[in-house]
């Protein structure tokens, strides 16, 4: 069974009540369900600044193991120019199961800009904290950069780089700090409307192990109506 209901309460600011229910039952075995109640709001403060917020409670059961989760998030977006946007987002959750309790909070700043026609960049950075009743604490920081460049109408370049650091303390056994780097470079070429080539190289470094993945692809549509690819 699956049911989703969204009811509008106010026009200004836009305020909604959200309800959802999901149930899976396997005869003579187990029952999974998720029961959610939430309130969401959005408002445009000016031509430049807008905001969103949501709080919700979820009651769930996974193979008859019950859990309770409170979710909350809010974001502020500033768009000083049509080609420039900044979004500050905060999210968190408090979760309780039979085995443990945990609390997680994160703050992220997302930036997008069109430096020039055909040159776009995205820069994101943030930090998250998670604590458990066992005393375990995990802190993660992340940074990513992406760019899409179209030097010619038939050629496009995609560049992406990200770095994640994770540190865990407390608990039964402390884990060493870890770092992961990921870099991707891709090129696509479309000589004709019916022919398309793409190639990319991805490198991932984690725990002193580097893995490189190469992708090559082609798409050919010999007939304009798309009946054969």
mmCIF file of C-alpha atoms in Angstrom:
data_model
loop_
_atom_site.group_PDB
_atom_site.id
_atom_site.type_symbol
_atom_site.label_atom_id
_atom_site.label_comp_id
_atom_site.label_asym_id
_atom_site.label_seq_id
_atom_site.Cartn_x
_atom_site.Cartn_y
_atom_site.Cartn_z
ATOM 1 C CA UNK A 1 0.000 0.000 0.000
ATOM 2 C CA UNK A 2 1.216 3.488 -0.779
ATOM 3 C CA UNK A 3 -0.501 6.823 -0.022
ATOM 4 C CA UNK A 4 0.763 10.397 -0.413
ATOM 5 C CA UNK A 5 -1.232 13.524 0.485
ATOM 6 C CA UNK A 6 -0.111 17.155 0.211
ATOM 7 C CA UNK A 7 -2.476 19.883 1.442
ATOM 8 C CA UNK A 8 -1.965 23.611 1.020
ATOM 9 C CA UNK A 9 -2.656 25.577 4.211
ATOM 10 C CA UNK A 10 -1.509 29.120 3.315
ATOM 11 C CA UNK A 11 -0.704 31.004 0.129
ATOM 12 C CA UNK A 12 1.743 33.542 1.598
ATOM 13 C CA UNK A 13 4.023 32.139 2.751
ATOM 14 C CA UNK A 14 3.380 28.870 0.921
ATOM 15 C CA UNK A 15 2.633 26.392 3.702
ATOM 16 C CA UNK A 16 1.828 22.709 3.159
ATOM 17 C CA UNK A 17 0.937 19.721 5.292
ATOM 18 C CA UNK A 18 2.451 16.495 3.965
ATOM 19 C CA UNK A 19 1.340 12.988 4.841
ATOM 20 C CA UNK A 20 2.614 9.679 3.481
ATOM 21 C CA UNK A 21 2.101 6.037 4.349
ATOM 22 C CA UNK A 22 3.875 3.014 2.895
ATOM 23 C CA UNK A 23 3.282 -0.619 3.833
ATOM 24 C CA UNK A 24 4.767 -3.911 2.650
ATOM 25 C CA UNK A 25 3.552 -7.096 4.281
ATOM 26 C CA UNK A 26 4.937 -10.538 3.638
ATOM 27 C CA UNK A 27 2.537 -13.207 4.853
ATOM 28 C CA UNK A 28 3.747 -15.187 7.892
ATOM 29 C CA UNK A 29 7.078 -13.369 7.758
ATOM 30 C CA UNK A 30 7.461 -9.631 8.409
ATOM 31 C CA UNK A 31 5.912 -6.197 7.891
ATOM 32 C CA UNK A 32 7.661 -3.009 6.717
ATOM 33 C CA UNK A 33 5.997 0.382 6.975
ATOM 34 C CA UNK A 34 6.780 4.097 6.985
ATOM 35 C CA UNK A 35 4.346 6.652 8.382
ATOM 36 C CA UNK A 36 5.294 10.332 7.871
ATOM 37 C CA UNK A 37 3.778 13.665 8.936
ATOM 38 C CA UNK A 38 5.451 16.913 7.908
ATOM 39 C CA UNK A 39 5.093 20.652 7.418
ATOM 40 C CA UNK A 40 6.906 22.490 4.613
ATOM 41 C CA UNK A 41 7.095 26.187 3.814
ATOM 42 C CA UNK A 42 8.604 28.381 1.113
ATOM 43 C CA UNK A 43 8.692 32.126 0.649
ATOM 44 C CA UNK A 44 10.224 34.688 -1.708
ATOM 45 C CA UNK A 45 11.459 37.584 0.398
ATOM 46 C CA UNK A 46 12.645 39.693 -2.538
ATOM 47 C CA UNK A 47 13.761 39.399 -6.139
ATOM 48 C CA UNK A 48 17.107 38.119 -4.857
ATOM 49 C CA UNK A 49 16.404 36.085 -1.708
ATOM 50 C CA UNK A 50 14.087 33.118 -1.172
ATOM 51 C CA UNK A 51 13.840 30.450 1.501
ATOM 52 C CA UNK A 52 12.496 26.968 2.214
ATOM 53 C CA UNK A 53 11.986 24.922 5.387
ATOM 54 C CA UNK A 54 10.561 21.541 6.375
ATOM 55 C CA UNK A 55 10.053 19.508 9.555
ATOM 56 C CA UNK A 56 8.699 15.980 9.709
ATOM 57 C CA UNK A 57 8.268 12.939 11.911
ATOM 58 C CA UNK A 58 8.624 9.428 10.528
ATOM 59 C CA UNK A 59 7.538 6.252 12.310
ATOM 60 C CA UNK A 60 8.859 3.149 10.617
ATOM 61 C CA UNK A 61 9.374 -0.575 10.949
ATOM 62 C CA UNK A 62 11.871 -2.694 9.021
ATOM 63 C CA UNK A 63 11.210 -6.401 9.455
ATOM 64 C CA UNK A 64 9.260 -5.507 12.617
ATOM 65 C CA UNK A 65 12.167 -3.475 14.063
ATOM 66 C CA UNK A 66 10.563 -0.136 14.893
ATOM 67 C CA UNK A 67 12.203 3.275 14.588
ATOM 68 C CA UNK A 68 11.422 6.948 15.068
ATOM 69 C CA UNK A 69 13.022 9.793 13.093
ATOM 70 C CA UNK A 70 12.646 13.568 13.263
ATOM 71 C CA UNK A 71 13.779 15.398 10.111
ATOM 72 C CA UNK A 72 14.336 19.124 9.707
ATOM 73 C CA UNK A 73 15.984 21.303 7.064
ATOM 74 C CA UNK A 74 16.049 24.878 5.905
ATOM 75 C CA UNK A 75 17.731 26.729 3.055
ATOM 76 C CA UNK A 76 18.285 30.294 1.912
ATOM 77 C CA UNK A 77 18.974 31.068 -1.750
ATOM 78 C CA UNK A 78 20.425 34.323 -3.034
ATOM 79 C CA UNK A 79 20.406 35.078 -6.767
ATOM 80 C CA UNK A 80 22.009 38.501 -7.230
ATOM 81 C CA UNK A 81 22.362 37.872 -10.983
ATOM 82 C CA UNK A 82 20.665 35.579 -13.463
ATOM 83 C CA UNK A 83 24.031 33.895 -13.914
ATOM 84 C CA UNK A 84 24.995 33.691 -10.211
ATOM 85 C CA UNK A 85 23.346 31.773 -7.364
ATOM 86 C CA UNK A 86 24.246 30.872 -3.754
ATOM 87 C CA UNK A 87 22.348 28.451 -1.500
ATOM 88 C CA UNK A 88 23.041 27.868 2.190
ATOM 89 C CA UNK A 89 21.416 24.661 3.417
ATOM 90 C CA UNK A 90 21.101 23.224 6.927
ATOM 91 C CA UNK A 91 19.645 19.778 7.578
ATOM 92 C CA UNK A 92 19.444 17.442 10.515
ATOM 93 C CA UNK A 93 17.830 14.334 11.841
ATOM 94 C CA UNK A 94 17.317 12.609 15.184
ATOM 95 C CA UNK A 95 16.824 8.879 14.891
ATOM 96 C CA UNK A 96 15.879 6.327 17.520
ATOM 97 C CA UNK A 97 15.743 2.565 17.119
ATOM 98 C CA UNK A 98 15.673 -0.349 19.530
ATOM 99 C CA UNK A 99 19.461 -0.646 19.320
ATOM 100 C CA UNK A 100 20.664 2.976 19.404
ATOM 101 C CA UNK A 101 20.002 6.696 19.154
ATOM 102 C CA UNK A 102 21.808 9.034 16.751
ATOM 103 C CA UNK A 103 21.840 12.704 15.833
ATOM 104 C CA UNK A 104 23.132 14.107 12.553
ATOM 105 C CA UNK A 105 23.495 17.740 11.398
ATOM 106 C CA UNK A 106 25.046 19.223 8.271
ATOM 107 C CA UNK A 107 25.649 22.624 6.703
ATOM 108 C CA UNK A 108 26.407 23.064 3.002
ATOM 109 C CA UNK A 109 27.028 26.049 0.755
ATOM 110 C CA UNK A 110 26.314 25.563 -2.954
ATOM 111 C CA UNK A 111 27.427 28.094 -5.569
ATOM 112 C CA UNK A 112 26.718 28.164 -9.310
ATOM 113 C CA UNK A 113 27.894 30.697 -11.859
ATOM 114 C CA UNK A 114 27.938 31.190 -15.597
ATOM 115 C CA UNK A 115 31.246 32.980 -16.118
ATOM 116 C CA UNK A 116 30.716 33.329 -19.844
ATOM 117 C CA UNK A 117 28.340 31.905 -22.409
ATOM 118 C CA UNK A 118 29.281 28.236 -22.589
ATOM 119 C CA UNK A 119 31.354 28.247 -19.362
ATOM 120 C CA UNK A 120 29.572 27.176 -16.158
ATOM 121 C CA UNK A 121 31.021 26.274 -12.759
ATOM 122 C CA UNK A 122 29.677 24.778 -9.527
ATOM 123 C CA UNK A 123 31.461 24.971 -6.171
ATOM 124 C CA UNK A 124 30.047 23.155 -3.143
ATOM 125 C CA UNK A 125 31.462 22.764 0.353
ATOM 126 C CA UNK A 126 30.106 21.637 3.686
ATOM 127 C CA UNK A 127 30.516 19.834 6.978
ATOM 128 C CA UNK A 128 28.429 17.236 8.796
ATOM 129 C CA UNK A 129 28.405 15.893 12.359
ATOM 130 C CA UNK A 130 26.962 12.631 13.629
ATOM 131 C CA UNK A 131 26.802 11.439 17.235
ATOM 132 C CA UNK A 132 25.513 8.181 18.728
ATOM 133 C CA UNK A 133 24.524 7.310 22.269
ATOM 134 C CA UNK A 134 27.482 4.917 22.346
ATOM 135 C CA UNK A 135 29.765 7.977 22.357
ATOM 136 C CA UNK A 136 30.856 7.595 18.746
ATOM 137 C CA UNK A 137 31.303 10.905 16.901
ATOM 138 C CA UNK A 138 31.881 11.273 13.180
ATOM 139 C CA UNK A 139 32.871 14.509 11.443
ATOM 140 C CA UNK A 140 32.943 14.781 7.646
ATOM 141 C CA UNK A 141 33.986 17.669 5.428
ATOM 142 C CA UNK A 142 33.562 17.805 1.680
ATOM 143 C CA UNK A 143 34.482 20.074 -1.218
ATOM 144 C CA UNK A 144 33.606 19.719 -4.880
ATOM 145 C CA UNK A 145 34.197 21.679 -8.061
ATOM 146 C CA UNK A 146 32.531 21.101 -11.388
ATOM 147 C CA UNK A 147 32.667 22.892 -14.711
ATOM 148 C CA UNK A 148 30.915 22.515 -18.021
ATOM 149 C CA UNK A 149 32.610 24.118 -21.022
ATOM 150 C CA UNK A 150 31.202 24.326 -24.541
ATOM 151 C CA UNK A 151 34.030 25.658 -26.759
ATOM 152 C CA UNK A 152 32.099 24.716 -29.887
ATOM 153 C CA UNK A 153 28.482 23.805 -30.537
ATOM 154 C CA UNK A 154 29.584 20.273 -31.415
ATOM 155 C CA UNK A 155 32.040 19.773 -28.531
ATOM 156 C CA UNK A 156 31.555 19.921 -24.762
ATOM 157 C CA UNK A 157 33.949 19.343 -21.861
ATOM 158 C CA UNK A 158 33.058 18.266 -18.320
ATOM 159 C CA UNK A 159 35.422 18.596 -15.366
ATOM 160 C CA UNK A 160 34.679 17.454 -11.813
ATOM 161 C CA UNK A 161 36.800 17.214 -8.646
ATOM 162 C CA UNK A 162 35.800 16.358 -5.088
ATOM 163 C CA UNK A 163 37.531 15.699 -1.757
ATOM 164 C CA UNK A 164 35.993 14.154 1.374
ATOM 165 C CA UNK A 165 37.575 13.867 4.819
ATOM 166 C CA UNK A 166 36.075 11.718 7.586
ATOM 167 C CA UNK A 167 37.180 11.446 11.211
ATOM 168 C CA UNK A 168 35.650 9.165 13.828
ATOM 169 C CA UNK A 169 36.281 9.370 17.571
ATOM 170 C CA UNK A 170 34.850 7.733 20.671
ATOM 171 C CA UNK A 171 32.788 4.587 20.703
ATOM 172 C CA UNK A 172 34.112 1.060 21.146
ATOM 173 C CA UNK A 173 36.953 1.469 18.676
ATOM 174 C CA UNK A 174 38.262 4.625 17.050
ATOM 175 C CA UNK A 175 38.788 4.547 13.303
ATOM 176 C CA UNK A 176 41.643 6.360 11.558
ATOM 177 C CA UNK A 177 40.852 9.501 9.602
ATOM 178 C CA UNK A 178 40.194 8.849 5.924
ATOM 179 C CA UNK A 179 40.339 10.999 2.808
ATOM 180 C CA UNK A 180 38.903 10.347 -0.631
ATOM 181 C CA UNK A 181 39.681 12.250 -3.826
ATOM 182 C CA UNK A 182 37.752 11.928 -7.062
ATOM 183 C CA UNK A 183 38.519 13.549 -10.402
ATOM 184 C CA UNK A 184 36.641 13.211 -13.683
ATOM 185 C CA UNK A 185 37.303 14.584 -17.142
ATOM 186 C CA UNK A 186 34.947 13.961 -20.052
ATOM 187 C CA UNK A 187 34.627 15.002 -23.684
ATOM 188 C CA UNK A 188 31.594 14.671 -25.926
ATOM 189 C CA UNK A 189 31.536 15.238 -29.662
ATOM 190 C CA UNK A 190 28.459 15.453 -31.887
ATOM 191 C CA UNK A 191 29.560 15.800 -35.528
ATOM 192 C CA UNK A 192 26.009 15.261 -36.791
ATOM 193 C CA UNK A 193 22.544 15.312 -35.277
ATOM 194 C CA UNK A 194 22.391 11.526 -35.659
ATOM 195 C CA UNK A 195 25.884 10.707 -34.323
ATOM 196 C CA UNK A 196 27.264 11.218 -30.818
ATOM 197 C CA UNK A 197 30.577 10.217 -29.181
ATOM 198 C CA UNK A 198 31.620 10.463 -25.537
ATOM 199 C CA UNK A 199 34.705 9.523 -23.545
ATOM 200 C CA UNK A 200 35.676 10.106 -19.930
ATOM 201 C CA UNK A 201 38.406 9.268 -17.403
ATOM 202 C CA UNK A 202 37.704 8.990 -13.674
ATOM 203 C CA UNK A 203 40.318 8.636 -10.926
ATOM 204 C CA UNK A 204 39.491 7.776 -7.317
ATOM 205 C CA UNK A 205 42.074 7.751 -4.515
ATOM 206 C CA UNK A 206 41.165 6.343 -1.109
ATOM 207 C CA UNK A 207 43.282 4.709 1.618
ATOM 208 C CA UNK A 208 46.403 4.925 -0.595
ATOM 209 C CA UNK A 209 44.631 2.991 -3.355
ATOM 210 C CA UNK A 210 44.083 4.643 -6.730
ATOM 211 C CA UNK A 211 41.544 3.340 -9.210
ATOM 212 C CA UNK A 212 41.169 4.667 -12.756
ATOM 213 C CA UNK A 213 38.098 4.060 -14.886
ATOM 214 C CA UNK A 214 37.848 4.855 -18.592
ATOM 215 C CA UNK A 215 34.527 5.064 -20.436
ATOM 216 C CA UNK A 216 33.911 5.187 -24.186
ATOM 217 C CA UNK A 217 30.518 5.454 -25.827
ATOM 218 C CA UNK A 218 28.805 6.113 -29.141
ATOM 219 C CA UNK A 219 25.195 6.677 -30.167
ATOM 220 C CA UNK A 220 23.967 6.471 -33.739
ATOM 221 C CA UNK A 221 20.409 7.179 -34.913
ATOM 222 C CA UNK A 222 20.380 6.433 -38.645
ATOM 223 C CA UNK A 223 16.717 7.370 -39.078
ATOM 224 C CA UNK A 224 15.314 10.776 -38.154
ATOM 225 C CA UNK A 225 12.179 9.319 -36.623
ATOM 226 C CA UNK A 226 14.305 7.477 -34.025
ATOM 227 C CA UNK A 227 12.945 4.009 -34.850
ATOM 228 C CA UNK A 228 16.496 2.552 -34.797
ATOM 229 C CA UNK A 229 19.416 3.462 -32.475
#
